[in-house]
PDB file of C-alpha atoms in Angstrom:
ATOM      1  CA  ALA A  26      91.724  92.942 105.551  1.00  0.00           C
ATOM      2  CA  GLN A  27      91.679  92.558 101.818  1.00  0.00           C
ATOM      3  CA  SER A  28      88.721  93.664  99.750  1.00  0.00           C
ATOM      4  CA  VAL A  29      87.833  94.242  96.121  1.00  0.00           C
ATOM      5  CA  THR A  30      85.348  96.676  94.639  1.00  0.00           C
ATOM      6  CA  GLN A  31      84.055  96.402  91.108  1.00  0.00           C
ATOM      7  CA  LEU A  32      82.325  99.649  90.453  1.00  0.00           C
ATOM      8  CA  ASP A  33      79.957  98.443  87.750  1.00  0.00           C
ATOM      9  CA  SER A  34      77.706  95.443  88.143  1.00  0.00           C
ATOM     10  CA  HIS A  35      76.827  95.565  84.430  1.00  0.00           C
ATOM     11  CA  VAL A  36      78.624  97.082  81.450  1.00  0.00           C
ATOM     12  CA  SER A  37      77.179  97.117  77.976  1.00  0.00           C
ATOM     13  CA  VAL A  38      79.260  97.948  74.872  1.00  0.00           C
ATOM     14  CA  SER A  39      78.839  97.636  71.139  1.00  0.00           C
ATOM     15  CA  GLU A  40      80.926  95.156  69.214  1.00  0.00           C
ATOM     16  CA  GLY A  41      84.166  96.743  68.071  1.00  0.00           C
ATOM     17  CA  THR A  42      84.214  99.435  70.774  1.00  0.00           C
ATOM     18  CA  PRO A  43      86.594  99.545  73.767  1.00  0.00           C
ATOM     19  CA  VAL A  44      85.909  97.742  77.016  1.00  0.00           C
ATOM     20  CA  LEU A  45      86.729  99.116  80.471  1.00  0.00           C
ATOM     21  CA  LEU A  46      85.915  97.100  83.586  1.00  0.00           C
ATOM     22  CA  ARG A  47      86.905  98.817  86.793  1.00  0.00           C
ATOM     23  CA  CYS A  48      88.444  97.256  89.875  1.00  0.00           C
ATOM     24  CA  ASN A  49      89.742  98.806  93.080  1.00  0.00           C
ATOM     25  CA  TYR A  50      91.295  96.859  95.902  1.00  0.00           C
ATOM     26  CA  SER A  51      92.480  97.299  99.442  1.00  0.00           C
ATOM     27  CA  SER A  52      95.331  95.325 100.895  1.00  0.00           C
ATOM     28  CA  SER A  53      97.722  95.695 103.770  1.00  0.00           C
ATOM     29  CA  TYR A  54     100.525  93.969 101.916  1.00  0.00           C
ATOM     30  CA  SER A  55     101.831  93.772  98.387  1.00  0.00           C
ATOM     31  CA  PRO A  56      98.961  92.141  96.596  1.00  0.00           C
ATOM     32  CA  SER A  57      98.733  89.817  93.664  1.00  0.00           C
ATOM     33  CA  LEU A  58      95.779  90.671  91.459  1.00  0.00           C
ATOM     34  CA  PHE A  59      93.900  88.573  88.965  1.00  0.00           C
ATOM     35  CA  TRP A  60      91.076  88.873  86.493  1.00  0.00           C
ATOM     36  CA  TYR A  61      88.946  85.812  85.884  1.00  0.00           C
ATOM     37  CA  VAL A  62      86.158  85.385  83.363  1.00  0.00           C
ATOM     38  CA  GLN A  63      83.152  83.104  83.628  1.00  0.00           C
ATOM     39  CA  HIS A  64      81.127  82.169  80.596  1.00  0.00           C
ATOM     40  CA  PRO A  65      77.728  80.569  81.182  1.00  0.00           C
ATOM     41  CA  ASN A  66      78.001  77.008  82.510  1.00  0.00           C
ATOM     42  CA  LYS A  67      81.781  77.194  82.450  1.00  0.00           C
ATOM     43  CA  GLY A  68      84.431  77.395  85.150  1.00  0.00           C
ATOM     44  CA  LEU A  69      86.324  80.516  86.092  1.00  0.00           C
ATOM     45  CA  GLN A  70      89.097  81.071  83.558  1.00  0.00           C
ATOM     46  CA  LEU A  71      92.173  83.157  84.273  1.00  0.00           C
ATOM     47  CA  LEU A  72      92.501  86.182  81.967  1.00  0.00           C
ATOM     48  CA  LEU A  73      95.635  87.720  83.444  1.00  0.00           C
ATOM     49  CA  LYS A  74      97.526  88.331  86.665  1.00  0.00           C
ATOM     50  CA  TYR A  75      99.736  90.927  88.300  1.00  0.00           C
ATOM     51  CA  THR A  76     102.407  89.716  90.707  1.00  0.00           C
ATOM     52  CA  SER A  77     104.744  92.690  91.314  1.00  0.00           C
ATOM     53  CA  ALA A  78     106.531  92.567  87.987  1.00  0.00           C
ATOM     54  CA  ALA A  79     105.444  94.814  85.081  1.00  0.00           C
ATOM     55  CA  THR A  80     102.533  97.058  86.002  1.00  0.00           C
ATOM     56  CA  LEU A  81     100.923  96.671  82.576  1.00  0.00           C
ATOM     57  CA  VAL A  82      99.844  93.086  82.200  1.00  0.00           C
ATOM     58  CA  LYS A  83      98.699  91.450  78.999  1.00  0.00           C
ATOM     59  CA  GLY A  84      96.347  88.505  79.076  1.00  0.00           C
ATOM     60  CA  ILE A  85      94.474  86.233  76.774  1.00  0.00           C
ATOM     61  CA  ASN A  86      91.995  87.300  74.085  1.00  0.00           C
ATOM     62  CA  GLY A  87      93.434  90.821  73.798  1.00  0.00           C
ATOM     63  CA  PHE A  88      92.715  91.892  77.369  1.00  0.00           C
ATOM     64  CA  GLU A  89      95.144  93.873  79.462  1.00  0.00           C
ATOM     65  CA  ALA A  90      95.169  95.532  82.867  1.00  0.00           C
ATOM     66  CA  GLU A  91      97.292  98.151  84.548  1.00  0.00           C
ATOM     67  CA  PHE A  92      98.248  98.035  88.200  1.00  0.00           C
ATOM     68  CA  LYS A  93      98.227 101.528  89.721  1.00  0.00           C
ATOM     69  CA  LYS A  94      99.354 101.431  93.311  1.00  0.00           C
ATOM     70  CA  SER A  95      98.653 105.114  93.959  1.00  0.00           C
ATOM     71  CA  GLU A  96      95.037 104.614  92.893  1.00  0.00           C
ATOM     72  CA  THR A  97      94.751 101.052  94.269  1.00  0.00           C
ATOM     73  CA  SER A  98      93.252 100.094  90.934  1.00  0.00           C
ATOM     74  CA  PHE A  99      93.571  97.243  88.471  1.00  0.00           C
ATOM     75  CA  HIS A 100      91.200  98.092  85.646  1.00  0.00           C
ATOM     76  CA  LEU A 101      90.671  95.650  82.779  1.00  0.00           C
ATOM     77  CA  THR A 102      90.618  96.932  79.211  1.00  0.00           C
ATOM     78  CA  LYS A 103      90.295  95.679  75.670  1.00  0.00           C
ATOM     79  CA  PRO A 104      90.544  97.902  72.593  1.00  0.00           C
ATOM     80  CA  SER A 105      87.768  96.243  70.623  1.00  0.00           C
ATOM     81  CA  ALA A 106      84.975  94.105  72.055  1.00  0.00           C
ATOM     82  CA  HIS A 107      83.904  90.869  70.419  1.00  0.00           C
ATOM     83  CA  MET A 108      80.588  89.104  70.857  1.00  0.00           C
ATOM     84  CA  SER A 109      82.385  86.199  72.509  1.00  0.00           C
ATOM     85  CA  ASP A 110      83.579  88.535  75.306  1.00  0.00           C
ATOM     86  CA  ALA A 111      80.081  88.607  76.802  1.00  0.00           C
ATOM     87  CA  ALA A 112      80.521  87.008  80.228  1.00  0.00           C
ATOM     88  CA  GLU A 113      80.929  87.695  83.953  1.00  0.00           C
ATOM     89  CA  TYR A 114      84.303  89.147  84.973  1.00  0.00           C
ATOM     90  CA  PHE A 115      85.779  88.883  88.453  1.00  0.00           C
ATOM     91  CA  CYS A 116      88.639  90.886  89.915  1.00  0.00           C
ATOM     92  CA  VAL A 117      90.499  88.939  92.597  1.00  0.00           C
ATOM     93  CA  VAL A 118      93.123  89.918  95.172  1.00  0.00           C
ATOM     94  CA  SER A 119      95.475  87.587  96.953  1.00  0.00           C
ATOM     95  CA  ASP A 120      97.500  88.985  99.756  1.00  0.00           C
ATOM     96  CA  ARG A 121     100.667  87.374 101.060  1.00  0.00           C
ATOM     97  CA  GLY A 122      99.774  88.431 104.546  1.00  0.00           C
ATOM     98  CA  TYR A 123      96.523  86.492 104.444  1.00  0.00           C
ATOM     99  CA  GLY A 124      97.449  83.080 103.151  1.00  0.00           C
ATOM    100  CA  GLN A 125      96.345  81.394 100.029  1.00  0.00           C
ATOM    101  CA  ASN A 126      92.723  82.294  99.728  1.00  0.00           C
ATOM    102  CA  PHE A 127      91.461  84.519  96.991  1.00  0.00           C
ATOM    103  CA  VAL A 128      89.184  87.445  97.742  1.00  0.00           C
ATOM    104  CA  PHE A 129      86.735  88.082  94.926  1.00  0.00           C
ATOM    105  CA  GLY A 130      85.045  91.225  93.787  1.00  0.00           C
ATOM    106  CA  PRO A 131      81.294  91.059  93.184  1.00  0.00           C
ATOM    107  CA  GLY A 132      81.720  90.659  89.440  1.00  0.00           C
ATOM    108  CA  THR A 133      80.833  92.728  86.381  1.00  0.00           C
ATOM    109  CA  ARG A 134      78.561  91.338  83.704  1.00  0.00           C
ATOM    110  CA  LEU A 135      79.707  92.430  80.251  1.00  0.00           C
ATOM    111  CA  SER A 136      77.146  92.535  77.458  1.00  0.00           C
ATOM    112  CA  VAL A 137      78.290  93.055  73.865  1.00  0.00           C
ATOM    113  CA  LEU A 138      75.706  94.399  71.465  1.00  0.00           C
ATOM    114  CA  PRO A 139      75.879  93.708  67.719  1.00  0.00           C
TER     115      PRO A 139
ATOM    116  CA  GLU B   1      94.602  71.450  78.439  1.00  0.00           C
ATOM    117  CA  PRO B   2      94.092  69.928  81.898  1.00  0.00           C
ATOM    118  CA  GLU B   3      91.069  71.166  83.787  1.00  0.00           C
ATOM    119  CA  VAL B   4      89.301  70.820  87.106  1.00  0.00           C
ATOM    120  CA  THR B   5      86.074  68.853  86.912  1.00  0.00           C
ATOM    121  CA  GLN B   6      83.152  68.801  89.319  1.00  0.00           C
ATOM    122  CA  THR B   7      80.193  66.485  89.764  1.00  0.00           C
ATOM    123  CA  PRO B   8      77.284  66.760  89.815  1.00  0.00           C
ATOM    124  CA  SER B   9      76.609  69.971  87.940  1.00  0.00           C
ATOM    125  CA  HIS B  10      73.357  70.407  89.869  1.00  0.00           C
ATOM    126  CA  GLN B  11      72.280  68.797  93.133  1.00  0.00           C
ATOM    127  CA  VAL B  12      68.869  69.175  94.711  1.00  0.00           C
ATOM    128  CA  THR B  13      68.455  68.007  98.287  1.00  0.00           C
ATOM    129  CA  GLN B  14      66.056  68.369 101.166  1.00  0.00           C
ATOM    130  CA  MET B  15      66.899  70.360 104.257  1.00  0.00           C
ATOM    131  CA  GLY B  16      68.673  68.215 106.826  1.00  0.00           C
ATOM    132  CA  GLN B  17      70.119  65.795 104.297  1.00  0.00           C
ATOM    133  CA  GLU B  18      73.816  65.180 103.780  1.00  0.00           C
ATOM    134  CA  VAL B  19      75.401  66.045 100.459  1.00  0.00           C
ATOM    135  CA  ILE B  20      78.811  65.325  98.992  1.00  0.00           C
ATOM    136  CA  LEU B  21      80.174  67.484  96.224  1.00  0.00           C
ATOM    137  CA  ARG B  22      82.970  65.993  94.197  1.00  0.00           C
ATOM    138  CA  CYS B  23      85.924  67.507  92.438  1.00  0.00           C
ATOM    139  CA  VAL B  24      88.825  66.130  90.433  1.00  0.00           C
ATOM    140  CA  PRO B  25      91.692  68.643  90.590  1.00  0.00           C
ATOM    141  CA  ILE B  26      94.431  68.912  87.985  1.00  0.00           C
ATOM    142  CA  SER B  27      96.638  65.884  88.429  1.00  0.00           C
ATOM    143  CA  ASN B  28      99.965  67.473  89.402  1.00  0.00           C
ATOM    144  CA  HIS B  29      98.438  70.087  91.680  1.00  0.00           C
ATOM    145  CA  LEU B  30      98.920  69.784  95.409  1.00  0.00           C
ATOM    146  CA  TYR B  31      96.677  72.499  96.831  1.00  0.00           C
ATOM    147  CA  PHE B  32      92.913  72.372  96.741  1.00  0.00           C
ATOM    148  CA  TYR B  33      90.198  74.841  97.572  1.00  0.00           C
ATOM    149  CA  TRP B  34      86.448  75.198  97.890  1.00  0.00           C
ATOM    150  CA  TYR B  35      84.584  78.441  97.303  1.00  0.00           C
ATOM    151  CA  ARG B  36      80.901  79.180  97.174  1.00  0.00           C
ATOM    152  CA  GLN B  37      78.731  81.833  95.575  1.00  0.00           C
ATOM    153  CA  ILE B  38      75.251  82.443  96.894  1.00  0.00           C
ATOM    154  CA  LEU B  39      73.026  83.773  94.121  1.00  0.00           C
ATOM    155  CA  GLY B  40      73.603  87.477  93.654  1.00  0.00           C
ATOM    156  CA  GLN B  41      76.521  87.583  96.078  1.00  0.00           C
ATOM    157  CA  LYS B  42      80.311  87.402  95.911  1.00  0.00           C
ATOM    158  CA  VAL B  43      82.384  84.274  95.494  1.00  0.00           C
ATOM    159  CA  GLU B  44      83.562  83.426  99.022  1.00  0.00           C
ATOM    160  CA  PHE B  45      86.470  81.307 100.194  1.00  0.00           C
ATOM    161  CA  LEU B  46      85.554  78.265 102.284  1.00  0.00           C
ATOM    162  CA  VAL B  47      88.635  76.130 102.797  1.00  0.00           C
ATOM    163  CA  SER B  48      92.065  75.208 101.489  1.00  0.00           C
ATOM    164  CA  PHE B  49      93.626  71.761 101.757  1.00  0.00           C
ATOM    165  CA  TYR B  50      97.145  70.438 101.429  1.00  0.00           C
ATOM    166  CA  ASN B  51      98.867  67.218 102.343  1.00  0.00           C
ATOM    167  CA  ASN B  52      95.625  65.705 103.642  1.00  0.00           C
ATOM    168  CA  GLU B  53      95.004  68.544 106.035  1.00  0.00           C
ATOM    169  CA  ILE B  54      93.015  71.742 106.099  1.00  0.00           C
ATOM    170  CA  SER B  55      95.513  74.570 105.817  1.00  0.00           C
ATOM    171  CA  GLU B  56      93.084  77.450 106.107  1.00  0.00           C
ATOM    172  CA  LYS B  57      89.335  77.896 106.525  1.00  0.00           C
ATOM    173  CA  SER B  58      86.911  80.776 106.678  1.00  0.00           C
ATOM    174  CA  GLU B  59      84.294  81.438 109.330  1.00  0.00           C
ATOM    175  CA  ILE B  60      81.708  80.031 106.923  1.00  0.00           C
ATOM    176  CA  PHE B  61      83.349  76.603 107.138  1.00  0.00           C
ATOM    177  CA  ASP B  62      81.785  75.446 110.395  1.00  0.00           C
ATOM    178  CA  ASP B  63      81.307  71.955 111.841  1.00  0.00           C
ATOM    179  CA  GLN B  64      78.659  71.143 109.236  1.00  0.00           C
ATOM    180  CA  PHE B  65      81.329  71.137 106.545  1.00  0.00           C
ATOM    181  CA  SER B  66      84.168  68.717 105.987  1.00  0.00           C
ATOM    182  CA  VAL B  67      86.627  68.020 103.186  1.00  0.00           C
ATOM    183  CA  GLU B  68      88.418  64.892 102.219  1.00  0.00           C
ATOM    184  CA  ARG B  69      90.742  63.504  99.603  1.00  0.00           C
ATOM    185  CA  PRO B  70      89.557  59.905  99.661  1.00  0.00           C
ATOM    186  CA  ASP B  71      91.875  58.719  96.916  1.00  0.00           C
ATOM    187  CA  GLY B  72      94.578  60.061  94.639  1.00  0.00           C
ATOM    188  CA  SER B  73      92.249  61.989  92.397  1.00  0.00           C
ATOM    189  CA  ASN B  74      89.055  63.124  94.128  1.00  0.00           C
ATOM    190  CA  PHE B  75      88.556  66.012  96.521  1.00  0.00           C
ATOM    191  CA  THR B  76      85.185  66.202  98.240  1.00  0.00           C
ATOM    192  CA  LEU B  77      83.154  68.695 100.214  1.00  0.00           C
ATOM    193  CA  LYS B  78      80.559  67.233 102.577  1.00  0.00           C
ATOM    194  CA  ILE B  79      77.745  69.153 104.168  1.00  0.00           C
ATOM    195  CA  ARG B  80      76.347  67.039 106.997  1.00  0.00           C
ATOM    196  CA  SER B  81      72.903  68.530 107.494  1.00  0.00           C
ATOM    197  CA  THR B  82      72.008  70.986 104.785  1.00  0.00           C
ATOM    198  CA  LYS B  83      70.179  74.222 105.487  1.00  0.00           C
ATOM    199  CA  LEU B  84      68.255  76.444 103.121  1.00  0.00           C
ATOM    200  CA  GLU B  85      71.063  78.996 103.278  1.00  0.00           C
ATOM    201  CA  ASP B  86      73.537  76.427 101.925  1.00  0.00           C
ATOM    202  CA  SER B  87      71.932  76.839  98.507  1.00  0.00           C
ATOM    203  CA  ALA B  88      74.713  78.221  96.327  1.00  0.00           C
ATOM    204  CA  MET B  89      77.148  77.490  93.530  1.00  0.00           C
ATOM    205  CA  TYR B  90      80.169  75.641  94.913  1.00  0.00           C
ATOM    206  CA  PHE B  91      83.469  75.952  93.073  1.00  0.00           C
ATOM    207  CA  CYS B  92      86.465  73.703  93.498  1.00  0.00           C
ATOM    208  CA  ALA B  93      89.927  74.979  92.607  1.00  0.00           C
ATOM    209  CA  SER B  94      93.474  73.675  92.604  1.00  0.00           C
ATOM    210  CA  SER B  95      96.935  75.153  92.309  1.00  0.00           C
ATOM    211  CA  GLU B  96     100.486  73.891  91.950  1.00  0.00           C
ATOM    212  CA  VAL B  97     101.840  76.104  94.678  1.00  0.00           C
ATOM    213  CA  ALA B  98     100.233  77.730  97.699  1.00  0.00           C
ATOM    214  CA  ALA B  99     101.494  81.217  97.104  1.00  0.00           C
ATOM    215  CA  SER B 100      99.478  84.337  96.566  1.00  0.00           C
ATOM    216  CA  SER B 101     101.070  84.961  93.170  1.00  0.00           C
ATOM    217  CA  TYR B 102      99.991  81.634  91.719  1.00  0.00           C
ATOM    218  CA  GLU B 103      96.737  81.283  89.909  1.00  0.00           C
ATOM    219  CA  GLN B 104      94.109  78.851  91.007  1.00  0.00           C
ATOM    220  CA  TYR B 105      92.341  76.737  88.400  1.00  0.00           C
ATOM    221  CA  PHE B 106      88.605  76.537  88.911  1.00  0.00           C
ATOM    222  CA  GLY B 107      86.044  73.935  88.009  1.00  0.00           C
ATOM    223  CA  PRO B 108      82.652  74.744  86.451  1.00  0.00           C
ATOM    224  CA  GLY B 109      80.863  74.555  89.781  1.00  0.00           C
ATOM    225  CA  THR B 110      78.082  72.516  91.370  1.00  0.00           C
ATOM    226  CA  ARG B 111      74.798  74.281  91.901  1.00  0.00           C
ATOM    227  CA  LEU B 112      73.332  73.082  95.208  1.00  0.00           C
ATOM    228  CA  THR B 113      69.651  73.699  95.820  1.00  0.00           C
ATOM    229  CA  VAL B 114      68.293  72.943  99.285  1.00  0.00           C
ATOM    230  CA  THR B 115      64.503  72.712  99.533  1.00  0.00           C
TER     231      THR B 115
END
């Protein structure tokens, strides 16, 4: 069965410093992986996705993630945090062997300090 | 940019009552989903829907739940007799294609509180 682990429930960084949000997954098949962000009172917005093409994926707002099959990881990074990045971030796996449904990680809350 | 909308944003109901949560998916999308997130827990898949039929459902989606596309725009989730443990945020999503590599577009959610 698919599963997603997000190692940190809360990450706090200072504005202008790098962001690293960690995600590990398990999947029996070749997975597709996504990062979604949720700002307060907003829907889940897609940041980026990996679907078996380039392993380094660039997304919106300066975020990127690298798929590492050997480590079963898909960590999200950003070189310089902005106050507007404060939100909840979800790593999601979708596995061709298991239909259409997304499996979510528990989420990481990112705080950005001035 | 097109977006998924959900109404109401917050619903309070008494245990045993029926509730209907409403969603308007993106207009050219053909696949629709419901997820829920109990406070402090993961977002969990409930059901997917295509061509007026359920295509997949989780073990959470028991006989108390039903989904419907009553017209060309709305997609609804009905809970027949709500329980305290149904209190959660319910997210609707839609996608153009039902393939694992395609993103799903999510609405802002309906917070259901059962008292």
